[in-house]
XYZ file of C-alpha atoms in Angstrom:
483
model
C 48.403 32.738 -24.270
C 44.868 32.478 -24.904
C 44.759 28.488 -24.781
C 46.338 28.555 -21.410
C 43.572 31.088 -20.038
C 40.933 28.800 -21.470
C 42.346 25.376 -19.629
C 42.477 27.578 -16.390
C 38.891 28.729 -17.004
C 37.675 25.282 -17.671
C 39.767 23.628 -14.558
C 38.238 26.168 -12.309
C 34.569 25.401 -13.523
C 33.002 23.165 -11.144
C 32.671 19.614 -11.931
C 29.278 19.421 -10.731
C 27.881 22.031 -13.100
C 29.226 19.935 -16.287
C 28.137 16.856 -14.389
C 24.627 18.037 -14.305
C 24.210 19.341 -18.064
C 21.894 16.264 -19.024
C 19.580 16.540 -16.234
C 19.518 20.559 -16.248
C 18.587 20.264 -19.897
C 15.792 17.758 -19.296
C 14.198 19.621 -16.524
C 14.589 22.583 -18.556
C 12.473 21.080 -21.515
C 10.193 19.604 -18.923
C 9.446 23.179 -17.311
C 8.538 24.355 -21.142
C 6.508 21.312 -21.975
C 2.876 23.113 -22.820
C 1.260 20.111 -21.552
C 2.524 20.838 -17.993
C 1.753 24.876 -18.506
C -0.738 24.522 -15.718
C 0.840 21.628 -13.705
C 2.693 21.990 -10.358
C 5.923 20.689 -10.552
C 8.363 19.711 -7.788
C 11.783 17.913 -8.329
C 14.840 17.166 -5.970
C 17.845 15.154 -6.294
C 20.399 14.733 -3.333
C 23.827 13.321 -3.786
C 23.769 10.574 -1.015
C 27.455 10.749 0.154
C 27.905 14.518 -0.147
C 24.244 15.468 1.052
C 24.421 18.487 -1.471
C 21.330 19.033 -3.916
C 22.305 17.624 -7.196
C 19.589 19.229 -9.175
C 16.146 20.697 -8.392
C 12.985 22.386 -9.174
C 10.490 24.120 -6.591
C 12.016 21.514 -4.095
C 9.778 22.987 -1.306
C 6.567 22.906 -2.753
C 4.322 20.572 -0.813
C 2.311 18.550 -3.580
C -0.008 15.517 -3.501
C 2.208 12.414 -3.935
C 0.083 9.389 -4.239
C 1.278 6.484 -3.458
C 4.750 7.695 -2.919
C 3.831 8.344 0.349
C 4.127 4.908 0.945
C 7.805 5.259 1.045
C 7.677 7.166 4.466
C 5.140 4.625 5.904
C 6.935 1.452 4.930
C 10.395 3.214 6.256
C 9.119 4.372 9.660
C 7.454 1.261 10.113
C 10.962 -0.699 9.621
C 12.728 1.886 11.951
C 10.082 2.013 14.849
C 8.823 -1.419 14.787
C 11.867 -2.967 13.640
C 12.853 -5.175 10.530
C 12.149 -8.390 12.350
C 9.019 -7.414 13.513
C 6.143 -10.083 13.291
C 2.409 -9.638 13.627
C 0.330 -12.208 15.831
C -2.941 -13.418 15.606
C -4.195 -15.585 18.525
C -6.693 -18.218 19.094
C -8.552 -17.538 22.657
C -11.584 -19.124 24.356
C -13.621 -17.850 27.018
C -15.399 -20.107 29.506
C -14.757 -23.606 30.049
C -13.869 -27.252 28.058
C -15.688 -30.099 29.307
C -16.075 -33.598 28.058
C -15.220 -32.016 24.722
C -17.405 -29.083 24.689
C -16.593 -25.344 24.896
C -19.042 -23.702 26.675
C -18.093 -20.002 26.083
C -16.780 -18.180 22.940
C -13.854 -18.740 20.607
C -12.070 -15.639 19.388
C -9.775 -14.576 16.787
C -7.531 -11.809 17.979
C -5.771 -9.715 15.663
C -2.853 -7.179 15.992
C -3.067 -5.651 12.745
C -1.132 -8.392 10.532
C -2.070 -7.069 6.760
C -1.272 -10.134 5.101
C -3.550 -12.678 7.034
C -4.708 -14.986 4.319
C -3.485 -12.781 1.693
C -4.484 -14.459 -1.962
C -1.649 -12.040 -3.482
C 1.432 -12.132 -1.146
C 3.727 -14.882 -1.801
C 4.745 -17.428 0.976
C 1.684 -16.519 3.039
C -0.980 -19.481 3.851
C -4.284 -19.100 2.176
C -7.258 -18.836 3.938
C -8.083 -22.251 3.214
C -4.825 -23.235 4.781
C -4.970 -20.873 7.755
C -8.231 -22.212 8.715
C -6.984 -25.671 8.592
C -4.369 -24.682 10.801
C -6.731 -23.137 13.125
C -8.973 -26.064 13.321
C -5.971 -28.323 14.013
C -5.446 -26.442 16.772
C -8.988 -26.484 18.236
C -9.025 -29.915 18.120
C -5.711 -30.722 19.710
C -7.191 -28.649 22.730
C -9.913 -31.134 22.846
C -12.772 -29.157 21.680
C -15.478 -31.073 19.690
C -18.475 -28.632 20.044
C -18.858 -25.098 20.837
C -21.630 -23.853 22.874
C -21.052 -20.221 22.095
C -19.777 -18.278 18.876
C -16.895 -17.657 16.846
C -15.842 -14.073 17.611
C -13.441 -11.828 15.248
C -11.845 -9.413 17.323
C -9.860 -6.731 15.788
C -9.932 -4.420 18.676
C -6.181 -3.737 18.755
C -6.769 -0.841 16.240
C -9.678 1.694 16.755
C -12.837 0.758 14.752
C -12.302 3.828 12.240
C -11.450 1.530 9.450
C -11.586 4.285 6.714
C -9.801 7.582 6.126
C -12.130 10.288 6.547
C -10.547 12.080 3.663
C -10.796 9.113 1.079
C -13.342 9.686 -1.413
C -16.560 7.452 -1.818
C -15.864 6.571 -5.107
C -12.787 4.587 -3.777
C -13.699 3.231 -0.583
C -15.936 0.277 -1.824
C -13.208 -0.976 -4.428
C -10.136 -3.282 -3.343
C -7.570 -0.224 -3.181
C -9.741 1.566 -0.890
C -10.136 -1.160 1.672
C -9.824 -0.050 5.087
C -7.960 -1.584 7.980
C -8.565 -3.610 11.149
C -7.194 -4.976 13.884
C -8.137 -8.084 12.437
C -7.509 -7.926 8.605
C -8.201 -10.856 6.539
C -7.781 -11.869 2.737
C -6.325 -8.489 2.113
C -9.687 -7.202 3.172
C -10.585 -7.807 -0.399
C -13.184 -10.174 -2.008
C -13.880 -11.290 -5.854
C -17.172 -10.372 -7.433
C -17.585 -12.910 -10.383
C -19.897 -12.047 -12.909
C -21.725 -14.080 -15.575
C -20.747 -11.833 -18.604
C -23.771 -11.037 -21.353
C -22.996 -11.772 -24.823
C -24.711 -8.328 -26.292
C -23.324 -4.741 -25.932
C -25.172 -2.530 -23.149
C -26.565 -5.929 -21.595
C -26.221 -6.619 -17.844
C -24.279 -9.009 -16.778
C -25.333 -11.160 -13.595
C -23.586 -11.625 -10.311
C -22.844 -15.404 -10.080
C -20.638 -15.568 -6.818
C -18.135 -13.820 -4.917
C -14.836 -15.216 -3.387
C -14.882 -15.352 -0.285
C -18.539 -15.786 0.135
C -19.921 -12.984 2.137
C -23.543 -14.071 2.688
C -24.796 -10.731 4.161
C -24.074 -8.574 0.931
C -27.040 -7.562 -1.036
C -25.877 -6.209 -4.625
C -27.650 -3.489 -6.457
C -25.887 -4.204 -9.758
C -25.919 -1.289 -12.482
C -23.180 -2.722 -14.409
C -23.631 -3.091 -18.309
C -21.461 -4.863 -20.751
C -18.856 -3.004 -23.102
C -16.659 -3.838 -26.097
C -14.960 -7.367 -25.757
C -11.385 -5.804 -24.867
C -12.584 -3.045 -22.519
C -11.160 -4.502 -19.446
C -12.506 -3.835 -16.070
C -14.208 -0.348 -15.690
C -16.524 -1.487 -12.877
C -16.777 0.451 -9.536
C -18.006 -0.812 -6.268
C -19.789 1.795 -3.787
C -20.330 0.393 -0.218
C -19.708 1.535 3.263
C -17.671 -0.023 5.851
C -19.745 -2.419 8.071
C -22.519 -2.163 5.592
C -24.450 -5.076 3.538
C -25.716 -2.625 0.569
C -23.545 -2.645 -2.388
C -24.106 -1.050 -5.620
C -22.203 -2.040 -8.621
C -21.753 0.638 -11.813
C -19.544 0.900 -14.801
C -18.691 -1.939 -17.565
C -16.915 -5.046 -18.077
C -16.370 -6.621 -21.247
C -19.300 -8.503 -22.926
C -18.585 -12.177 -23.394
C -19.696 -15.610 -22.229
C -17.687 -16.735 -19.505
C -16.825 -15.397 -16.130
C -15.278 -12.062 -15.249
C -14.318 -10.720 -11.735
C -13.440 -7.567 -10.087
C -12.423 -6.828 -6.610
C -14.193 -5.125 -3.660
C -13.376 -3.909 -0.245
C -14.414 -6.494 2.555
C -16.899 -4.318 4.483
C -15.977 -6.231 7.983
C -13.079 -8.319 7.571
C -13.338 -9.289 11.380
C -16.628 -10.911 10.730
C -15.790 -12.558 7.265
C -12.753 -14.423 9.355
C -14.859 -15.611 12.212
C -17.379 -16.525 9.245
C -14.747 -18.813 7.715
C -13.561 -20.445 10.584
C -17.208 -21.154 11.831
C -17.713 -22.928 8.608
C -14.485 -24.881 8.548
C -15.241 -25.926 11.877
C -18.679 -27.195 11.089
C -17.366 -28.980 8.097
C -14.901 -30.646 9.949
C -17.802 -32.099 12.573
C -17.397 -29.540 15.293
C -20.628 -27.890 15.535
C -20.802 -24.252 16.747
C -24.138 -22.987 18.338
C -24.179 -19.525 17.485
C -23.666 -17.440 14.520
C -20.181 -15.469 13.967
C -19.950 -12.115 15.620
C -17.135 -9.358 16.192
C -15.804 -8.026 19.614
C -17.051 -4.447 18.214
C -20.553 -5.985 18.326
C -20.177 -7.960 21.178
C -18.103 -5.668 23.625
C -17.585 -8.542 26.242
C -15.098 -8.461 28.753
C -14.906 -12.179 29.675
C -11.494 -13.564 30.486
C -9.874 -15.709 27.819
C -7.233 -18.420 27.374
C -4.971 -18.585 24.484
C -4.406 -21.592 22.559
C -2.665 -20.715 19.516
C -0.413 -18.018 17.689
C 0.106 -17.383 14.251
C 2.763 -15.081 12.953
C 3.282 -13.149 9.893
C 6.213 -12.736 7.863
C 8.970 -10.089 8.868
C 8.233 -6.552 8.736
C 11.213 -6.633 6.035
C 9.094 -8.746 3.713
C 5.595 -7.099 4.332
C 7.275 -3.500 3.554
C 9.056 -5.237 0.274
C 5.615 -6.160 -0.750
C 3.679 -3.134 0.175
C 6.441 -1.172 -2.255
C 6.732 -3.540 -4.876
C 3.049 -3.952 -5.160
C 1.766 -0.639 -3.928
C -0.644 -2.200 -1.439
C -3.094 0.432 0.090
C -4.465 -1.631 3.177
C -0.760 -2.744 4.180
C 0.166 0.763 4.691
C -2.638 1.908 6.581
C -2.314 -1.319 8.807
C 1.819 -0.143 9.405
C 0.558 3.298 10.755
C -1.886 1.945 12.927
C 0.551 -0.519 14.241
C 3.391 2.609 14.590
C 0.494 4.091 16.634
C -0.090 1.437 18.843
C 3.451 1.101 19.728
C 4.318 4.531 20.073
C 1.089 6.148 21.575
C -0.630 3.102 22.894
C -3.575 3.468 20.607
C -3.650 1.836 17.046
C -5.319 4.735 15.033
C -4.201 6.866 11.844
C -3.954 10.148 13.884
C -1.625 8.343 16.440
C 0.355 6.647 13.691
C 0.628 10.092 11.803
C 1.730 12.114 14.782
C 4.500 9.223 15.776
C 5.720 9.235 12.027
C 6.036 13.012 12.111
C 7.758 13.121 15.437
C 10.289 10.208 14.275
C 11.399 12.197 11.328
C 11.679 15.537 13.121
C 13.914 13.349 15.539
C 16.228 12.485 12.755
C 16.462 16.390 12.062
C 14.291 16.847 9.195
C 12.150 20.175 8.929
C 8.611 18.752 9.042
C 6.929 22.011 8.718
C 5.659 21.487 5.382
C 4.723 17.834 5.884
C 0.891 17.414 5.585
C 0.020 13.561 6.038
C -3.476 12.258 6.172
C -2.904 8.296 5.487
C -0.330 5.773 5.272
C -0.741 4.967 1.679
C -1.379 8.104 -0.346
C -5.060 7.681 -1.484
C -5.980 10.954 0.261
C -5.753 14.110 -1.937
C -5.282 16.028 1.272
C -1.593 14.603 1.734
C 1.164 17.314 0.886
C 5.080 16.598 0.808
C 7.690 18.319 -0.638
C 10.354 16.227 -3.224
C 13.050 17.593 -0.721
C 11.419 16.256 2.166
C 10.847 12.905 0.003
C 14.983 12.887 -1.111
C 15.954 13.820 2.531
C 13.808 10.962 3.945
C 15.478 8.361 1.126
C 18.843 9.660 1.593
C 18.578 8.864 5.369
C 17.238 5.524 4.758
C 20.015 4.521 2.413
C 22.944 5.661 4.783
C 21.399 3.895 8.059
C 21.211 0.192 7.319
C 21.271 -0.306 10.953
C 17.915 1.333 11.513
C 16.175 0.899 8.000
C 17.794 -2.156 6.814
C 18.361 -2.339 2.980
C 15.601 -0.355 1.874
C 17.370 0.185 -1.243
C 16.341 -3.251 -2.347
C 12.997 -2.760 -1.040
C 11.706 -0.672 -4.014
C 10.533 -1.878 -7.635
C 13.565 -1.948 -9.799
C 13.138 -0.143 -13.544
C 12.319 -2.643 -16.247
C 12.406 -5.399 -13.993
C 10.049 -5.546 -10.890
C 6.814 -4.172 -9.442
C 5.055 -0.727 -10.826
C 8.656 0.187 -12.923
C 8.806 -3.162 -14.528
C 8.033 -1.825 -18.173
C 9.520 1.475 -17.411
C 13.421 2.780 -18.827
C 13.462 -0.338 -20.850
C 17.032 -0.497 -23.216
C 18.248 2.613 -21.015
C 20.972 3.046 -18.404
C 18.028 3.653 -15.806
C 17.057 0.413 -16.545
C 18.165 -2.030 -13.491
C 19.415 1.077 -12.177
C 16.569 3.008 -10.776
C 14.824 1.881 -7.690
C 11.661 3.595 -6.912
C 8.185 3.764 -5.719
C 5.610 5.157 -7.946
C 2.443 7.467 -7.201
C -0.588 7.690 -9.528
C -3.887 9.234 -8.859
C -5.933 11.555 -11.596
C -3.761 14.157 -12.808
C -0.938 13.222 -9.888
C 2.133 11.310 -11.053
C 5.289 10.733 -8.702
C 8.124 8.572 -8.346
C 10.537 8.752 -5.195
C 13.504 6.645 -5.062
C 17.297 5.930 -5.771
C 19.717 6.177 -8.840
C 23.224 5.951 -9.532
C 24.337 8.238 -12.185
C 27.011 7.207 -14.981
C 29.553 8.881 -12.980
C 29.106 6.877 -10.124
C 27.128 9.071 -7.512
C 24.510 7.653 -5.803
C 21.346 10.045 -5.654
C 18.109 9.788 -3.681
C 15.410 11.789 -5.907
C 11.531 12.754 -5.982
C 9.545 13.943 -8.792
C 5.930 15.055 -8.270
C 3.360 16.664 -10.892
C -0.195 17.698 -10.075
C -2.647 18.783 -12.465
C -0.880 18.090 -15.846
C -3.067 18.266 -19.110
C -1.898 15.058 -20.995
C -2.761 11.410 -20.583
C -1.492 9.719 -17.266
C 0.683 7.496 -19.927
C 2.103 10.401 -21.671
C 2.848 12.038 -17.911
C 4.416 8.702 -17.037
C 6.821 8.672 -20.072
C 8.140 12.439 -19.627
C 9.187 11.515 -16.004
C 10.786 8.518 -17.378
C 12.892 10.791 -19.772
C 13.823 12.615 -16.412
C 14.990 9.271 -14.763
C 16.937 8.556 -17.621
C 18.687 11.626 -17.617
C 19.670 11.429 -14.278
C 21.111 8.011 -14.804
C 23.204 9.137 -17.730
C 24.215 12.346 -16.098
C 28.156 12.013 -15.173
């Protein structure tokens, strides 16, 4: 009799409760971790097939997500701009061509392509290859001399290249590069130091790549131990020429490079084309400039269109390598399409309206940029998980977003995580990290075959960033090992 009652009780007990025992145990341990005593924690996992909550902790708490914000921006770009969308960059001229001489200006007009001449994204022409492409077109148009200027035109976007809520300590560095209607070389440049041999000595700035002749460096970098790595920071304002360098690089006898944010990408692109033309025997009478400075309204004639990779390829690269500037370009491109002007504010409004139209409650959604660098962003884990679920099931709108993500133990920012566990080659997620902020948002398949969309965010933990990553890794593994 007792055995019969026990069996009946077990059969009536919800299977999901048993299935979630591992993640519930992991979450309970996580909550009681002394190093998270003062932290704000949010966690939500949703069963993609049933749309039911699988596990949660403070799922509606809006937290700073850092780079997890990128999944919202890239997913929105795929839906609003289209997976096959390609950015265009145009070569145009004003005035007239007479006997091989262009009496007018030559323009490079962008529409926000973040990948133009990227030194990092694969299968994108290098800046040298791009300049060769442009020079060949100019020659084919019969131009042998230019009585005018090369003009970089980034006016497709507004000229507010930086996000107002970004920190001063970020914006001069490569990860704090702003976005223009004419982005170029990922809007970054390499500062090559000639290392000093002695501890505490000042290394000298040897050169930059690309060469940006107007920059003036106030170099306050010193030399640290030979294995200390890059601990130097770049302080510079958009469109400026004064650059302050602080921090340390390793002592040594060779060259050591760090990356800075290009102050004016449109001007640099025009500068490089002018130099390429002169090298090929096509003189240009005036110095390079930008449409922002020139503000001319001359009629133009288009002679060439350069196309970017597809939106699918750009978004995959953005998510796998966590490219901040790419997300800001996508956000402004969304704003341009939906609202008629490529600004961050318009992009945010369009993204918020889009997800509200898909049935999401956006009242607790606080978006201040596209990439997550702003500490003023606030998104709940439940909102993230709901968005991820919708992107997974609606492949017509979002494409194969599942394979846009870094893979645990294999690729991108997750390549060294979850090794030798059931989460390896299973979890696909976007990571986010800033000072005292860690997050992961993505997908996992449980041992029982359930496909989950999840998000986990922690703000203000007391341990190191590395240890926080390991703690969150434990939750990913627990999800993967659940039934």
